[in-house]
Amino acid sequence: MSSCGTSTPATPSKESLPVICVNGVTIEETALANELQYHAHKNFDVVVQQAGQTLVIRQLLVEQAEKLGLDVSGDNEEKGVQQLLETQVIYDDPKEEDCQRYFDNNRAKFTTMPLMEVDHILLAAAKDDIEGRDDAKTDANDIINRLQDDPSLFADLAKHHSACPSKETGGSLGQISNGQTVPEFERQLMLLPEGLASKPLESRYGFHVVNIARKIEGKPLEYTMVYDKVRGYLVHRSSHLAIQTYIHNLVEKADISGVEVKFADENVHV
Protein backbone atom coordinates (compact mmCIF):
# COMPACT_ATOMS: atom_id res chain seq x y z
CA MET A 1 0.00 0.00 0.00
CA SER A 2 1.34 3.43 -0.86
CA SER A 3 1.47 6.42 1.42
CA CYS A 4 -1.44 8.30 -0.17
CA GLY A 5 0.79 11.34 -0.51
CA THR A 6 1.49 11.78 3.20
CA SER A 7 4.64 11.45 5.24
CA THR A 8 5.22 8.51 7.59
CA PRO A 9 2.46 8.71 10.21
CA ALA A 10 3.40 9.56 13.75
CA THR A 11 3.34 6.84 16.39
CA PRO A 12 -0.10 6.94 18.07
CA SER A 13 -0.12 8.41 21.55
CA LYS A 14 -2.51 10.17 23.86
CA GLU A 15 -1.01 13.48 22.69
CA SER A 16 -1.33 12.88 18.93
CA LEU A 17 -3.46 10.80 16.61
CA PRO A 18 -2.30 9.47 13.23
CA VAL A 19 -3.44 10.98 9.95
CA ILE A 20 -5.39 8.20 8.25
CA CYS A 21 -5.93 8.33 4.52
CA VAL A 22 -8.08 5.98 2.41
CA ASN A 23 -7.91 6.22 -1.38
CA GLY A 24 -7.14 9.91 -1.16
CA VAL A 25 -9.77 10.65 1.50
CA THR A 26 -8.48 11.76 4.89
CA ILE A 27 -10.39 10.51 7.91
CA GLU A 28 -11.30 13.46 10.11
CA GLU A 29 -9.40 13.54 13.40
CA THR A 30 -12.63 14.25 15.26
CA ALA A 31 -14.15 11.07 13.83
CA LEU A 32 -11.14 9.05 14.99
CA ALA A 33 -11.18 10.68 18.42
CA ASN A 34 -14.89 9.90 18.79
CA GLU A 35 -14.41 6.27 17.67
CA LEU A 36 -11.79 5.65 20.38
CA GLN A 37 -14.46 5.39 23.08
CA TYR A 38 -15.86 2.21 21.55
CA HIS A 39 -12.61 0.24 21.81
CA ALA A 40 -11.31 -0.93 25.18
CA HIS A 41 -7.69 -1.97 25.72
CA LYS A 42 -5.05 -1.11 28.28
CA ASN A 43 -2.63 -0.22 25.45
CA PHE A 44 -3.66 3.09 23.88
CA ASP A 45 -1.88 2.28 20.61
CA VAL A 46 -4.09 -0.80 20.24
CA VAL A 47 -7.19 1.33 20.83
CA VAL A 48 -6.06 3.74 18.10
CA GLN A 49 -5.35 0.85 15.71
CA GLN A 50 -8.77 -0.72 16.24
CA ALA A 51 -10.60 2.60 15.99
CA GLY A 52 -8.65 3.57 12.88
CA GLN A 53 -9.29 0.18 11.28
CA THR A 54 -13.01 0.52 11.91
CA LEU A 55 -13.08 3.86 10.11
CA VAL A 56 -10.94 2.59 7.23
CA ILE A 57 -13.25 -0.37 6.64
CA ARG A 58 -16.31 1.84 6.92
CA GLN A 59 -14.87 4.26 4.35
CA LEU A 60 -14.10 1.43 1.92
CA LEU A 61 -17.62 0.05 2.25
CA VAL A 62 -19.17 3.48 1.75
CA GLU A 63 -17.07 3.96 -1.38
CA GLN A 64 -18.25 0.63 -2.78
CA ALA A 65 -21.86 1.45 -1.97
CA GLU A 66 -21.55 4.78 -3.79
CA LYS A 67 -20.09 3.04 -6.85
CA LEU A 68 -23.18 0.86 -6.98
CA GLY A 69 -25.47 3.86 -6.71
CA LEU A 70 -26.65 3.09 -3.17
CA ASP A 71 -27.68 5.98 -0.96
CA VAL A 72 -25.20 6.38 1.90
CA SER A 73 -25.81 10.04 2.61
CA GLY A 74 -26.50 11.21 6.14
CA ASP A 75 -28.65 8.82 8.15
CA ASN A 76 -28.83 6.42 5.19
CA GLU A 77 -25.20 5.32 5.52
CA GLU A 78 -25.89 2.28 7.71
CA LYS A 79 -28.74 1.10 5.49
CA GLY A 80 -26.68 1.63 2.35
CA VAL A 81 -23.73 -0.37 3.71
CA GLN A 82 -26.08 -3.16 4.76
CA GLN A 83 -27.58 -3.26 1.27
CA LEU A 84 -24.05 -3.46 -0.16
CA LEU A 85 -23.16 -6.46 1.97
CA GLU A 86 -26.46 -8.19 1.24
CA THR A 87 -26.00 -7.87 -2.52
CA GLN A 88 -22.23 -8.30 -2.88
CA VAL A 89 -21.30 -10.85 -0.23
CA ILE A 90 -22.14 -14.37 -1.34
CA TYR A 91 -22.00 -17.47 0.84
CA ASP A 92 -23.50 -20.95 0.77
CA ASP A 93 -26.32 -21.86 3.13
CA PRO A 94 -25.44 -24.90 5.26
CA LYS A 95 -26.88 -28.17 3.98
CA GLU A 96 -28.65 -30.71 6.17
CA GLU A 97 -25.53 -32.88 6.29
CA ASP A 98 -23.45 -29.87 7.42
CA CYS A 99 -25.80 -29.27 10.33
CA GLN A 100 -25.85 -32.93 11.31
CA ARG A 101 -22.05 -33.15 11.13
CA TYR A 102 -21.60 -30.08 13.33
CA PHE A 103 -24.04 -31.47 15.87
CA ASP A 104 -22.32 -34.87 15.93
CA ASN A 105 -18.90 -33.27 16.41
CA ASN A 106 -20.05 -30.87 19.15
CA ARG A 107 -22.55 -32.83 21.22
CA ALA A 108 -21.15 -31.44 24.47
CA LYS A 109 -22.44 -27.98 23.47
CA PHE A 110 -26.01 -29.18 23.20
CA THR A 111 -27.16 -30.07 26.68
CA THR A 112 -29.52 -28.55 29.18
CA MET A 113 -27.82 -26.31 31.72
CA PRO A 114 -26.82 -27.83 35.07
CA LEU A 115 -29.07 -27.20 38.06
CA MET A 116 -27.11 -26.18 41.13
CA GLU A 117 -27.73 -25.44 44.79
CA VAL A 118 -25.26 -22.67 45.63
CA ASP A 119 -24.01 -20.97 48.78
CA HIS A 120 -21.80 -17.91 48.50
CA ILE A 121 -20.09 -15.15 50.42
CA LEU A 122 -19.69 -11.86 48.55
CA LEU A 123 -16.68 -9.68 49.30
CA ALA A 124 -17.90 -6.55 47.58
CA ALA A 125 -15.76 -4.08 45.64
CA ALA A 126 -16.56 -1.61 42.87
CA LYS A 127 -15.31 -2.44 39.37
CA ASP A 128 -13.06 0.61 39.23
CA ASP A 129 -11.68 0.26 42.77
CA ILE A 130 -8.40 -1.55 42.10
CA GLU A 131 -7.17 -1.43 45.68
CA GLY A 132 -10.57 -2.46 47.02
CA ARG A 133 -10.75 -5.42 44.66
CA ASP A 134 -7.28 -6.58 45.69
CA ASP A 135 -8.37 -6.45 49.33
CA ALA A 136 -11.61 -8.30 48.54
CA LYS A 137 -9.72 -11.06 46.73
CA THR A 138 -7.31 -11.43 49.65
CA ASP A 139 -10.20 -11.63 52.12
CA ALA A 140 -11.96 -14.20 49.93
CA ASN A 141 -8.87 -16.40 49.83
CA ASP A 142 -8.51 -16.12 53.60
CA ILE A 143 -12.12 -17.27 54.05
CA ILE A 144 -11.58 -20.19 51.68
CA ASN A 145 -8.55 -21.28 53.71
CA ARG A 146 -10.64 -21.22 56.90
CA LEU A 147 -13.44 -23.19 55.25
CA GLN A 148 -11.04 -25.81 53.96
CA ASP A 149 -10.11 -26.45 57.59
CA ASP A 150 -13.70 -26.33 58.84
CA PRO A 151 -16.56 -26.31 56.23
CA SER A 152 -19.16 -25.97 59.00
CA LEU A 153 -18.17 -22.30 59.41
CA PHE A 154 -19.74 -21.28 56.07
CA ALA A 155 -23.04 -19.93 57.40
CA ASP A 156 -21.36 -18.01 60.22
CA LEU A 157 -18.72 -16.50 57.92
CA ALA A 158 -21.42 -15.55 55.41
CA LYS A 159 -23.36 -13.71 58.10
CA HIS A 160 -20.31 -11.73 59.22
CA HIS A 161 -18.57 -11.05 55.90
CA SER A 162 -21.00 -11.27 52.97
CA ALA A 163 -22.34 -8.10 51.31
CA CYS A 164 -25.24 -10.09 49.81
CA PRO A 165 -28.71 -10.29 51.45
CA SER A 166 -28.30 -14.08 51.28
CA LYS A 167 -26.06 -13.78 54.35
CA GLU A 168 -29.25 -13.98 56.43
CA THR A 169 -29.81 -17.53 55.12
CA GLY A 170 -26.24 -18.76 55.51
CA GLY A 171 -25.22 -17.51 52.08
CA SER A 172 -27.71 -19.73 50.25
CA LEU A 173 -28.72 -18.62 46.75
CA GLY A 174 -31.06 -21.58 46.38
CA GLN A 175 -31.27 -23.39 43.05
CA ILE A 176 -29.54 -21.70 40.14
CA SER A 177 -29.72 -22.49 36.43
CA ASN A 178 -29.14 -20.66 33.17
CA GLY A 179 -29.70 -16.90 33.17
CA GLN A 180 -30.29 -16.42 36.87
CA THR A 181 -27.01 -14.66 37.71
CA VAL A 182 -24.76 -12.17 35.92
CA PRO A 183 -23.00 -13.81 32.91
CA GLU A 184 -19.40 -13.56 34.14
CA PHE A 185 -20.34 -15.25 37.41
CA GLU A 186 -22.50 -17.89 35.74
CA ARG A 187 -19.79 -18.93 33.27
CA GLN A 188 -17.44 -19.77 36.12
CA LEU A 189 -20.12 -21.24 38.34
CA MET A 190 -21.42 -23.80 35.85
CA LEU A 191 -17.95 -25.34 35.47
CA LEU A 192 -17.54 -26.08 39.17
CA PRO A 193 -17.96 -29.52 40.73
CA GLU A 194 -19.78 -30.06 44.00
CA GLY A 195 -18.05 -28.73 47.09
CA LEU A 196 -16.09 -25.63 48.07
CA ALA A 197 -14.45 -23.80 45.16
CA SER A 198 -10.69 -23.64 45.67
CA LYS A 199 -10.48 -20.07 44.36
CA PRO A 200 -12.81 -17.06 44.61
CA LEU A 201 -14.98 -16.24 41.61
CA GLU A 202 -14.78 -12.67 40.32
CA SER A 203 -17.78 -10.69 39.11
CA ARG A 204 -18.70 -7.04 38.60
CA TYR A 205 -19.72 -6.98 42.28
CA GLY A 206 -16.45 -8.24 43.75
CA PHE A 207 -15.22 -11.71 44.71
CA HIS A 208 -17.35 -14.67 45.71
CA VAL A 209 -16.53 -17.57 47.97
CA VAL A 210 -18.65 -20.37 46.53
CA ASN A 211 -19.81 -23.75 47.76
CA ILE A 212 -21.78 -26.02 45.44
CA ALA A 213 -24.06 -27.93 47.80
CA ARG A 214 -25.56 -30.00 44.97
CA LYS A 215 -25.15 -30.20 41.20
CA ILE A 216 -27.40 -31.97 38.70
CA GLU A 217 -25.59 -32.18 35.38
CA GLY A 218 -27.30 -31.10 32.17
CA LYS A 219 -28.90 -33.69 29.89
CA PRO A 220 -28.04 -34.18 26.18
CA LEU A 221 -30.49 -32.62 23.72
CA GLU A 222 -31.74 -34.35 20.57
CA TYR A 223 -30.73 -33.01 17.16
CA THR A 224 -34.31 -32.08 16.27
CA MET A 225 -34.49 -29.88 19.38
CA VAL A 226 -31.44 -27.79 18.42
CA TYR A 227 -31.57 -27.88 14.60
CA ASP A 228 -32.56 -24.21 14.30
CA LYS A 229 -29.78 -23.19 16.66
CA VAL A 230 -27.18 -25.24 14.76
CA ARG A 231 -28.27 -23.93 11.39
CA GLY A 232 -28.36 -20.34 12.67
CA TYR A 233 -24.82 -20.65 13.96
CA LEU A 234 -23.52 -22.10 10.68
CA VAL A 235 -25.26 -19.38 8.65
CA HIS A 236 -23.73 -16.71 10.88
CA ARG A 237 -20.27 -18.29 10.60
CA SER A 238 -20.47 -18.56 6.81
CA SER A 239 -21.68 -14.99 6.39
CA HIS A 240 -19.05 -13.66 8.78
CA LEU A 241 -16.22 -15.39 6.90
CA ALA A 242 -17.60 -14.18 3.57
CA ILE A 243 -17.74 -10.59 4.85
CA GLN A 244 -14.16 -10.87 6.10
CA THR A 245 -13.03 -12.08 2.68
CA TYR A 246 -14.90 -9.27 0.95
CA ILE A 247 -13.36 -6.65 3.22
CA HIS A 248 -9.91 -8.20 2.88
CA ASN A 249 -10.14 -7.86 -0.89
CA LEU A 250 -11.16 -4.20 -0.59
CA VAL A 251 -8.21 -3.50 1.72
CA GLU A 252 -5.73 -5.25 -0.57
CA LYS A 253 -6.77 -3.05 -3.50
CA ALA A 254 -6.95 0.17 -1.48
CA ASP A 255 -4.41 2.94 -0.91
CA ILE A 256 -4.28 3.25 2.88
CA SER A 257 -1.90 5.06 5.20
CA GLY A 258 -1.82 5.98 8.87
CA VAL A 259 -3.03 2.69 10.29
CA GLU A 260 -2.24 -1.00 9.84
CA VAL A 261 -5.24 -3.15 9.03
CA LYS A 262 -5.01 -6.49 10.83
CA PHE A 263 -7.32 -9.34 9.98
CA ALA A 264 -8.62 -11.47 12.82
CA ASP A 265 -12.10 -12.35 14.12
CA GLU A 266 -11.69 -10.05 17.10
CA ASN A 267 -10.66 -6.92 15.22
CA VAL A 268 -12.61 -6.80 11.96
CA HIS A 269 -14.96 -4.03 13.01
CA VAL A 270 -17.58 -3.18 10.38
CSV table of N, CA and C in Angstrom, one decimal, residues 42 123-139 202-207:
chain,number,residue,atom,x,y,z
A,42,LYS,N,-6.0,-1.8,27.4
A,42,LYS,CA,-5.0,-1.1,28.3
A,42,LYS,C,-3.9,-0.4,27.5
A,123,LEU,N,-17.6,-10.7,48.8
A,123,LEU,CA,-16.7,-9.7,49.3
A,123,LEU,C,-16.8,-8.6,48.3
A,124,ALA,N,-17.5,-7.6,48.6
A,124,ALA,CA,-17.9,-6.5,47.6
A,124,ALA,C,-16.8,-5.6,47.3
A,125,ALA,N,-16.7,-5.1,46.0
A,125,ALA,CA,-15.8,-4.1,45.6
A,125,ALA,C,-16.2,-3.5,44.3
A,126,ALA,N,-16.2,-2.2,44.1
A,126,ALA,CA,-16.6,-1.6,42.9
A,126,ALA,C,-15.6,-2.0,41.7
A,127,LYS,N,-16.1,-2.0,40.5
A,127,LYS,CA,-15.3,-2.4,39.4
A,127,LYS,C,-14.1,-1.6,39.2
A,128,ASP,N,-14.2,-0.3,39.5
A,128,ASP,CA,-13.1,0.6,39.2
A,128,ASP,C,-12.2,0.8,40.5
A,129,ASP,N,-12.5,0.1,41.5
A,129,ASP,CA,-11.7,0.3,42.8
A,129,ASP,C,-10.6,-0.8,42.8
A,130,ILE,N,-9.5,-0.5,42.2
A,130,ILE,CA,-8.4,-1.5,42.1
A,130,ILE,C,-7.9,-2.0,43.5
A,131,GLU,N,-7.6,-1.1,44.4
A,131,GLU,CA,-7.2,-1.4,45.7
A,131,GLU,C,-8.2,-2.2,46.5
A,132,GLY,N,-9.5,-1.8,46.3
A,132,GLY,CA,-10.6,-2.5,47.0
A,132,GLY,C,-10.8,-3.9,46.5
A,133,ARG,N,-10.6,-4.1,45.2
A,133,ARG,CA,-10.8,-5.4,44.7
A,133,ARG,C,-9.6,-6.3,45.1
A,134,ASP,N,-8.4,-5.8,45.2
A,134,ASP,CA,-7.3,-6.6,45.7
A,134,ASP,C,-7.6,-7.0,47.1
A,135,ASP,N,-8.1,-6.1,47.9
A,135,ASP,CA,-8.4,-6.5,49.3
A,135,ASP,C,-9.5,-7.5,49.4
A,136,ALA,N,-10.5,-7.4,48.5
A,136,ALA,CA,-11.6,-8.3,48.5
A,136,ALA,C,-11.1,-9.7,48.1
A,137,LYS,N,-10.3,-9.8,47.2
A,137,LYS,CA,-9.7,-11.1,46.7
A,137,LYS,C,-8.9,-11.7,47.9
A,138,THR,N,-8.1,-10.9,48.5
A,138,THR,CA,-7.3,-11.4,49.6
A,138,THR,C,-8.2,-12.0,50.7
A,139,ASP,N,-9.3,-11.2,51.1
A,139,ASP,CA,-10.2,-11.6,52.1
A,139,ASP,C,-10.9,-12.9,51.7
A,202,GLU,N,-14.7,-14.1,40.5
A,202,GLU,CA,-14.8,-12.7,40.3
A,202,GLU,C,-16.0,-12.3,39.5
A,203,SER,N,-16.7,-11.2,39.9
A,203,SER,CA,-17.8,-10.7,39.1
A,203,SER,C,-17.7,-9.2,39.2
A,204,ARG,N,-18.6,-8.5,38.6
A,204,ARG,CA,-18.7,-7.0,38.6
A,204,ARG,C,-18.9,-6.5,40.0
A,205,TYR,N,-19.4,-7.4,40.9
A,205,TYR,CA,-19.7,-7.0,42.3
A,205,TYR,C,-18.6,-7.2,43.2
A,206,GLY,N,-17.6,-8.0,42.9
A,206,GLY,CA,-16.4,-8.2,43.7
A,206,GLY,C,-16.0,-9.7,43.6
A,207,PHE,N,-15.7,-10.3,44.7
A,207,PHE,CA,-15.2,-11.7,44.7
A,207,PHE,C,-16.1,-12.6,45.6
